[in-house]
Short mmCIF file of C-alpha atoms and ligand atoms in Angstrom, two decimals:
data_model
loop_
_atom_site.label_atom_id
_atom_site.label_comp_id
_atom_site.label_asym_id
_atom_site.label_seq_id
_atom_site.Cartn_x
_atom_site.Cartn_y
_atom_site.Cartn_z
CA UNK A 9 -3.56 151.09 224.78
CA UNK A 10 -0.50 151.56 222.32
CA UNK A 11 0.70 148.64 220.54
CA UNK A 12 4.01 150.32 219.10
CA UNK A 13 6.59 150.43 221.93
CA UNK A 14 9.16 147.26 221.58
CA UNK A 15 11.20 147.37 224.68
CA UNK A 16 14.20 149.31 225.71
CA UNK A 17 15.84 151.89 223.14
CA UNK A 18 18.53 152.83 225.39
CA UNK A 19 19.78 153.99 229.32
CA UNK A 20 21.34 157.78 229.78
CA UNK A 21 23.52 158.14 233.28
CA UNK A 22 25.72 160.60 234.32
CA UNK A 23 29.62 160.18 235.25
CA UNK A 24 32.04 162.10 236.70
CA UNK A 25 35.40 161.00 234.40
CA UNK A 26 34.95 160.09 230.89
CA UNK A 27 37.84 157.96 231.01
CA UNK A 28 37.10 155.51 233.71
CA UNK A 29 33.73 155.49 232.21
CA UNK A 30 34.91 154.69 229.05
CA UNK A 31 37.27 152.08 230.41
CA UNK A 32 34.54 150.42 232.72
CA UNK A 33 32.07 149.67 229.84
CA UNK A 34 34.89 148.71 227.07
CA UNK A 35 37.21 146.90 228.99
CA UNK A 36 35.49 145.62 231.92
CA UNK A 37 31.76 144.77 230.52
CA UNK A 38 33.29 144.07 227.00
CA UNK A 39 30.64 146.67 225.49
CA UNK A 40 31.36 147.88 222.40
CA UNK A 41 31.73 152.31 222.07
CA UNK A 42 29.31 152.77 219.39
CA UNK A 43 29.80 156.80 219.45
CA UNK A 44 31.44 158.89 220.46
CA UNK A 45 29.84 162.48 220.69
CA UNK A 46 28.98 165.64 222.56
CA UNK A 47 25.99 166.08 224.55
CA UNK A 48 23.95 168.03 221.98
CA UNK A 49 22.86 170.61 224.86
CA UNK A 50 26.15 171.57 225.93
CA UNK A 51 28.32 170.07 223.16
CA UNK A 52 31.60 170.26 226.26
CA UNK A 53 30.61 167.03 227.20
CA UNK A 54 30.90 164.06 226.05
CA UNK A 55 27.91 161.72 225.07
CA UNK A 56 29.45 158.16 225.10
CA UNK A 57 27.50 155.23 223.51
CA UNK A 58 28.14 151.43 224.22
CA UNK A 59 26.60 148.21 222.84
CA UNK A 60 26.41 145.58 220.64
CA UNK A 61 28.50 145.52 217.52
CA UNK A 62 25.99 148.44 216.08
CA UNK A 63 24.18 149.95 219.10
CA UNK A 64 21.23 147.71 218.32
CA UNK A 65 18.36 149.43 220.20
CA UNK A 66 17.77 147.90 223.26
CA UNK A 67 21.40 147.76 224.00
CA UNK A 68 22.71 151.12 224.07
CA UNK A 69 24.17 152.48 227.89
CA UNK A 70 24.87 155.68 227.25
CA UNK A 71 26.68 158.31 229.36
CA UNK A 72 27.24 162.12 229.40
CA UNK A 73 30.30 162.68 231.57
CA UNK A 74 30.28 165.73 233.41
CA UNK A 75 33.99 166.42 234.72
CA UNK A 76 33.84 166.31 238.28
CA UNK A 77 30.16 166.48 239.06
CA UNK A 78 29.03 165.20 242.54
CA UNK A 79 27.41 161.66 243.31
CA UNK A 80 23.70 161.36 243.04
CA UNK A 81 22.08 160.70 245.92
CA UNK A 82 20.22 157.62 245.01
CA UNK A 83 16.78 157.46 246.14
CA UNK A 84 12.99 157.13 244.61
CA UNK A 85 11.83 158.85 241.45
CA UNK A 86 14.86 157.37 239.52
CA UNK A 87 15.92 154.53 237.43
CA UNK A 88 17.50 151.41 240.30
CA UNK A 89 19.13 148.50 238.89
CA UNK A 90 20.34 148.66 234.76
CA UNK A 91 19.93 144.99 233.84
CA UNK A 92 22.02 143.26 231.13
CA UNK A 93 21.12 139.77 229.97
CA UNK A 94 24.01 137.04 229.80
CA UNK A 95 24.26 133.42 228.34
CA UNK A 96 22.93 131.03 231.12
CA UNK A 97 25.84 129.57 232.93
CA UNK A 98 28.34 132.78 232.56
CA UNK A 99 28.07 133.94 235.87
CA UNK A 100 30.63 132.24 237.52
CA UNK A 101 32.94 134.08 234.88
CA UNK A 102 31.64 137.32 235.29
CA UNK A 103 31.98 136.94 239.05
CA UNK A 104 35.62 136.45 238.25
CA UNK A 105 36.12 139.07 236.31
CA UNK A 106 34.53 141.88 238.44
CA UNK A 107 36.59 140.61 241.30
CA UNK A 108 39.44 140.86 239.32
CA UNK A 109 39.04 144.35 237.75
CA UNK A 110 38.37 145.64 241.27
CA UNK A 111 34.33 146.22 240.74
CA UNK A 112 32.61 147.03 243.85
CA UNK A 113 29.33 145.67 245.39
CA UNK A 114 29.66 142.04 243.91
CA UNK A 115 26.47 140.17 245.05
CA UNK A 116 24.76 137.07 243.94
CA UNK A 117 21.57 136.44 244.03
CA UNK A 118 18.20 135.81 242.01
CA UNK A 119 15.39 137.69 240.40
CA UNK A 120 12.45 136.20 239.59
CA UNK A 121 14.01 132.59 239.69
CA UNK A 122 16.96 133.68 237.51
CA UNK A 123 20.45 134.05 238.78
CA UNK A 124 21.67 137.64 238.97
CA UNK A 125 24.93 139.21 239.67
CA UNK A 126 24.75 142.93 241.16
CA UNK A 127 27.71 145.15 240.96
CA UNK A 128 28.17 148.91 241.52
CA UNK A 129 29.19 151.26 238.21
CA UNK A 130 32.41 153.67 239.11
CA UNK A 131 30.17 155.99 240.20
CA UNK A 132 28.45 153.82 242.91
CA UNK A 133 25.38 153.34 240.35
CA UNK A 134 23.50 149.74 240.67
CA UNK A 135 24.22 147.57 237.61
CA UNK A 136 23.33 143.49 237.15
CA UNK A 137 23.91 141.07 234.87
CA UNK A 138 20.94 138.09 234.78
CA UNK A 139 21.36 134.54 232.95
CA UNK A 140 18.89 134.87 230.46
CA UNK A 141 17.76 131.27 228.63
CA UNK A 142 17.38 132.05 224.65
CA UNK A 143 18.37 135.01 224.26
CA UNK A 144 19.22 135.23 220.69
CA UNK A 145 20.72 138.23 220.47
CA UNK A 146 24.30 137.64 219.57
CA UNK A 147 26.99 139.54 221.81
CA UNK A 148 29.96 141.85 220.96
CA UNK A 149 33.35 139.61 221.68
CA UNK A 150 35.57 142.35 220.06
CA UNK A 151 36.84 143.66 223.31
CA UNK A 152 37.78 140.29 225.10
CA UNK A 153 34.89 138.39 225.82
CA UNK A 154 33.89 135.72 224.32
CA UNK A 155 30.67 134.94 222.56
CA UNK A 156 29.78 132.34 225.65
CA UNK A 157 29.73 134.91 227.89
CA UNK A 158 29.34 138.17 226.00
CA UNK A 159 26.65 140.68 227.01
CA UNK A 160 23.66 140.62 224.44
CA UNK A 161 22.17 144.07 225.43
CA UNK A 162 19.33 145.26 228.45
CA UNK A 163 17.09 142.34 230.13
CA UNK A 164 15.39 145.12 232.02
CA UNK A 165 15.39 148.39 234.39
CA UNK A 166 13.98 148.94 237.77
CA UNK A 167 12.25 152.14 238.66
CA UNK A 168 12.52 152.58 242.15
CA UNK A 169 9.39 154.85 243.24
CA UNK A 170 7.26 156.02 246.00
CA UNK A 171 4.13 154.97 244.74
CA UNK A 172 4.06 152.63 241.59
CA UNK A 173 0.40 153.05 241.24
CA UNK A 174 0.26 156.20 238.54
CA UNK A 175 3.54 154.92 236.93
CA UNK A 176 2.15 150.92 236.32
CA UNK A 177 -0.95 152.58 234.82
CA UNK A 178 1.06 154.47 232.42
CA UNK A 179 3.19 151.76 231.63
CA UNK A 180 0.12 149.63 230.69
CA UNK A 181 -1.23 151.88 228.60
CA UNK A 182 2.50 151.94 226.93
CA UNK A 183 1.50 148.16 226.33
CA UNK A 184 3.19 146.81 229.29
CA UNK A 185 1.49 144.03 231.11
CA UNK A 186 2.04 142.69 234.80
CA UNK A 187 3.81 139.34 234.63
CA UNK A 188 4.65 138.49 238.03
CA UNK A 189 5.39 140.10 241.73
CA UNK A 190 7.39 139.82 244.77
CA UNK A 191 7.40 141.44 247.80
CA UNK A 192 7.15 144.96 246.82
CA UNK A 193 8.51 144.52 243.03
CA UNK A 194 6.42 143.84 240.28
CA UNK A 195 7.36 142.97 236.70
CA UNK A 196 5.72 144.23 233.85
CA UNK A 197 6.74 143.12 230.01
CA UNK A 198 5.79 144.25 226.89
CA UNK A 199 5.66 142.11 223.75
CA UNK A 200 8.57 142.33 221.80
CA UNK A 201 11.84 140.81 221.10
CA UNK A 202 14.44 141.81 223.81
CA UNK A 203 14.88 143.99 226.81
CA UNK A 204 11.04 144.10 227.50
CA UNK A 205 10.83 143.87 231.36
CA UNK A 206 10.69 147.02 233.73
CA UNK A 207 10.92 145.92 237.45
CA UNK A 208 8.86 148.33 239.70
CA UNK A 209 9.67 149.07 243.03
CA UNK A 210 7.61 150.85 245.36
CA UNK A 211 9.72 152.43 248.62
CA UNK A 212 7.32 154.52 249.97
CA UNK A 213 9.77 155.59 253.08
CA UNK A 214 12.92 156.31 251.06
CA UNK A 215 12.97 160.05 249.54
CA UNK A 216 13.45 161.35 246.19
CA UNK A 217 17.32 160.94 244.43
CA UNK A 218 19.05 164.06 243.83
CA UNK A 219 20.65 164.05 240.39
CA UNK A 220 24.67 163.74 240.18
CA UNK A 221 27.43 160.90 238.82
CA UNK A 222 25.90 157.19 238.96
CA UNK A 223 22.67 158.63 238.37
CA UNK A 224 20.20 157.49 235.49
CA UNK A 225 19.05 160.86 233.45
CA UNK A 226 16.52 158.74 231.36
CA UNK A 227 15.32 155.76 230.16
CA UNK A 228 14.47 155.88 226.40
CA UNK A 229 11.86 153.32 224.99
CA UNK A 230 12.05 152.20 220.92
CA UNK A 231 9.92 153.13 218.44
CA UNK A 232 10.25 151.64 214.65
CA UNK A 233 10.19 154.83 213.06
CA UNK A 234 9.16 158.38 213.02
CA UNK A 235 5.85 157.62 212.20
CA UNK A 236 5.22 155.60 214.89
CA UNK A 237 6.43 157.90 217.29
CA UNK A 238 4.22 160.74 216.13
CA UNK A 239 1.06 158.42 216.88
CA UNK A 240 2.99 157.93 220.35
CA UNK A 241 3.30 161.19 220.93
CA UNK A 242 -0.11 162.36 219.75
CA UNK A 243 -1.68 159.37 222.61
CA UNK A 244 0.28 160.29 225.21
CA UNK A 245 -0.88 163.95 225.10
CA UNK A 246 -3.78 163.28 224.73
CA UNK A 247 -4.02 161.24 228.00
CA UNK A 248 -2.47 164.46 229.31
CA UNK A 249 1.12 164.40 229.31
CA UNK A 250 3.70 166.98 228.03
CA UNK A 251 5.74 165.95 225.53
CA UNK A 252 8.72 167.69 223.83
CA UNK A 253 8.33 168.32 220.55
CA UNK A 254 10.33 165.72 218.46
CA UNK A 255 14.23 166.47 218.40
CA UNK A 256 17.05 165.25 216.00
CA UNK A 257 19.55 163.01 217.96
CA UNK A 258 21.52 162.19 214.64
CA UNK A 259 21.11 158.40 215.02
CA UNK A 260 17.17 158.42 216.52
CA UNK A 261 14.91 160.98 216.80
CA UNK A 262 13.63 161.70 220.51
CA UNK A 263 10.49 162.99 222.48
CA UNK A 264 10.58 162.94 226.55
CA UNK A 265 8.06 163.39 229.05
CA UNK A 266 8.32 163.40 233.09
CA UNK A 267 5.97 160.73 234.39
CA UNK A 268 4.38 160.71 237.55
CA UNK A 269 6.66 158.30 239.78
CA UNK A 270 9.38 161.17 238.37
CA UNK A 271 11.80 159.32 236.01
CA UNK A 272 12.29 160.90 232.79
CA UNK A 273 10.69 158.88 229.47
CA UNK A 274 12.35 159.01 226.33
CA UNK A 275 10.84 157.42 223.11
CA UNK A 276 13.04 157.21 220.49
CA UNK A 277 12.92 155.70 217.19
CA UNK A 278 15.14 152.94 215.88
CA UNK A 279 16.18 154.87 212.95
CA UNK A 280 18.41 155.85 211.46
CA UNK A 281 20.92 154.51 213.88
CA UNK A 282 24.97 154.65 214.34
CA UNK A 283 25.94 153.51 210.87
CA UNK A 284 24.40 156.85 209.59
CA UNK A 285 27.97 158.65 210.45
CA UNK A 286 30.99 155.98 210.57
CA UNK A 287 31.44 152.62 208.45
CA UNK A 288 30.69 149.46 211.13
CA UNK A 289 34.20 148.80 211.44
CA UNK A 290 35.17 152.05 212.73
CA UNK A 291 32.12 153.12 214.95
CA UNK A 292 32.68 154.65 218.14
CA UNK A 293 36.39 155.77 217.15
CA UNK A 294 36.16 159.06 215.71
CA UNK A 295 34.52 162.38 217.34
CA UNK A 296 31.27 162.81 215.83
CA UNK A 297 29.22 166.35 216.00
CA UNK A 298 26.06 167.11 214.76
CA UNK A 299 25.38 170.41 212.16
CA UNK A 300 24.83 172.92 214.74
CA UNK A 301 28.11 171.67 216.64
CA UNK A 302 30.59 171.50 214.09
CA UNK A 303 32.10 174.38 213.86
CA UNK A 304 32.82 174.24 217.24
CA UNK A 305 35.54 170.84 216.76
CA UNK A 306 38.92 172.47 217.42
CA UNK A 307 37.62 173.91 220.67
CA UNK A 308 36.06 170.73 221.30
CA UNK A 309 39.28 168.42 220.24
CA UNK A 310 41.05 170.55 222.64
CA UNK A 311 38.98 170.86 225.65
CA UNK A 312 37.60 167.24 225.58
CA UNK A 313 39.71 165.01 227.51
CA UNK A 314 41.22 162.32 225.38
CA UNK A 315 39.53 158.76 226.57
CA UNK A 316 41.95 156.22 224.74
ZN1 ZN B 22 18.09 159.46 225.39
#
């Protein structure tokens, strides 16, 4: 069993309009844009990164938005729910403020004992915020909300599969551990700091998503370093998995594998980080490319639509 995965690293979803994206995680959520970038695969498209003041791992929602791409239809073999912790006692505020801002699919309710506010993304993807007790993580206020009520990074994700069976076995030998169950969710943690739950839920009668805006592309798991990640990839294949090699993201380095329930892993190290390219105070402001992109900036400063 590994011993060297810490939680969350970060969520990757897909939008249709990098602008209401943009203004749905900064303005609404109060998340902090820790980069702004290109996907490095097809460097059109934005890669958008929110957080805490510095994109702490285990914070990070991050977004390519493909102009105009059709809805995902959500389904099994996907990421569900995104879950961000909050102070205990904010979510009468947050209700507010959803209500306000016109979010759709409001809905209070509980998880695990904890109360838990469900709300729909802008492109109909499931999103909740869950009063976490201790949570030490301190939030971002810079865009509004105050440190009471601030958002202090992932509590969890759901996976919403088929069959759990194959997918809890991997995620045990990940160093997850079942902590509790209801109905047909059950909650594995792993130890670590923050944003160490995974909710599984098995659906055996609904079918498999189809990719499109709202859906998750991949959830990405932290890592210390490089080295850590090599003896992560090296396990993992040899259980039997295929793993990419390990690729440069500028601010981690990444491997991915499919697993068997169908949602795309991503282990990614918590170095070097988004300080590497901007000073703290300015991150997320300018337009950031990596080497092989940059000679491609007045195309891209052009074609990219401007997001504030
Ligand atoms: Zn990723």
């Amino acid at each position: 069993m590994l011993n060297q995965i810490k939680g969350l690293h970060h969520v990757t979803s897909m939008a249709a309009n990098a602008r209401v994206n943009n203004q749905f995680f900064t303005d609404i959520l109060g998340l902090r844009r820790v980069k702004k970038t290109v996907n490095f695969d097809s460097p059109d498209v934005y890669h958008l990164y929110y957080g805490d003041e510095v994109g702490t791992p285990g914070s990070v929602m991050t977004y390519f938005p493909f102009p105009h791409i059709a809805r995902g239809r959500f389904g099994t073999g996907e990421v569900g729910t995104t879950v961000f912790s909050v102070p205990k006692s904010s979510l009468p505020f947050w209700a507010a403020r959803l209500q306000e801002k016109g979010v759709q699919g409001i809905e209070p309710g509980t998880s695990f004992g904890a109360p838990r506010l469900s709300f729909k993304g802008p492109d109909g993807e499931s999103f909740a915020l869950l009063e976490v007790e201790n949570d030490a993580r301190p939030g971002w206020s810079g865009n509004g909300i105050s440190e009471d009520h601030a958002i202090r990074g992932f509590h969890s994700v759901s996976l919403r599969l088929k069959d759990s069976g194959a997918t809890a076995e991997l995620l045990r030998f990940m160093g997850y551990e079942q902590q509790d169950k209801a109905g047909a969710v059950s909650r594995l943690i792993v130890p670590g700091d923050a944003a160490t739950v995974i909710d599984l839920e098995t659906l055996p009668g609904v079918d498999h998503g189809r990719q499109g805006a709202g859906s998750v592309h991949h959830v990405a798991f932290a890592v210390d370093n490089r080295e850590t990640q090599l003896a992560v990839r090296k396990a993992l294949m040899d259980t039997g998995y295929h793993v990419t090699p390990v690729i440069d993201r500028d601010y981690f380095w990444a491997i991915y594998f499919r697993t068997p329930g169908g949602v795309l892993f991503e282990i990614a190290t918590n170095e070097p980080g988004f300080e590497r390219d901007e000073p703290r105070a300015e991150l997320g402001q300018g337009l950031k490319l990596p080497q092989q992109h940059k000679h491609l900036r007045p195309i891209l400063e052009q074609h990219l639509e401007k997001i504030d």
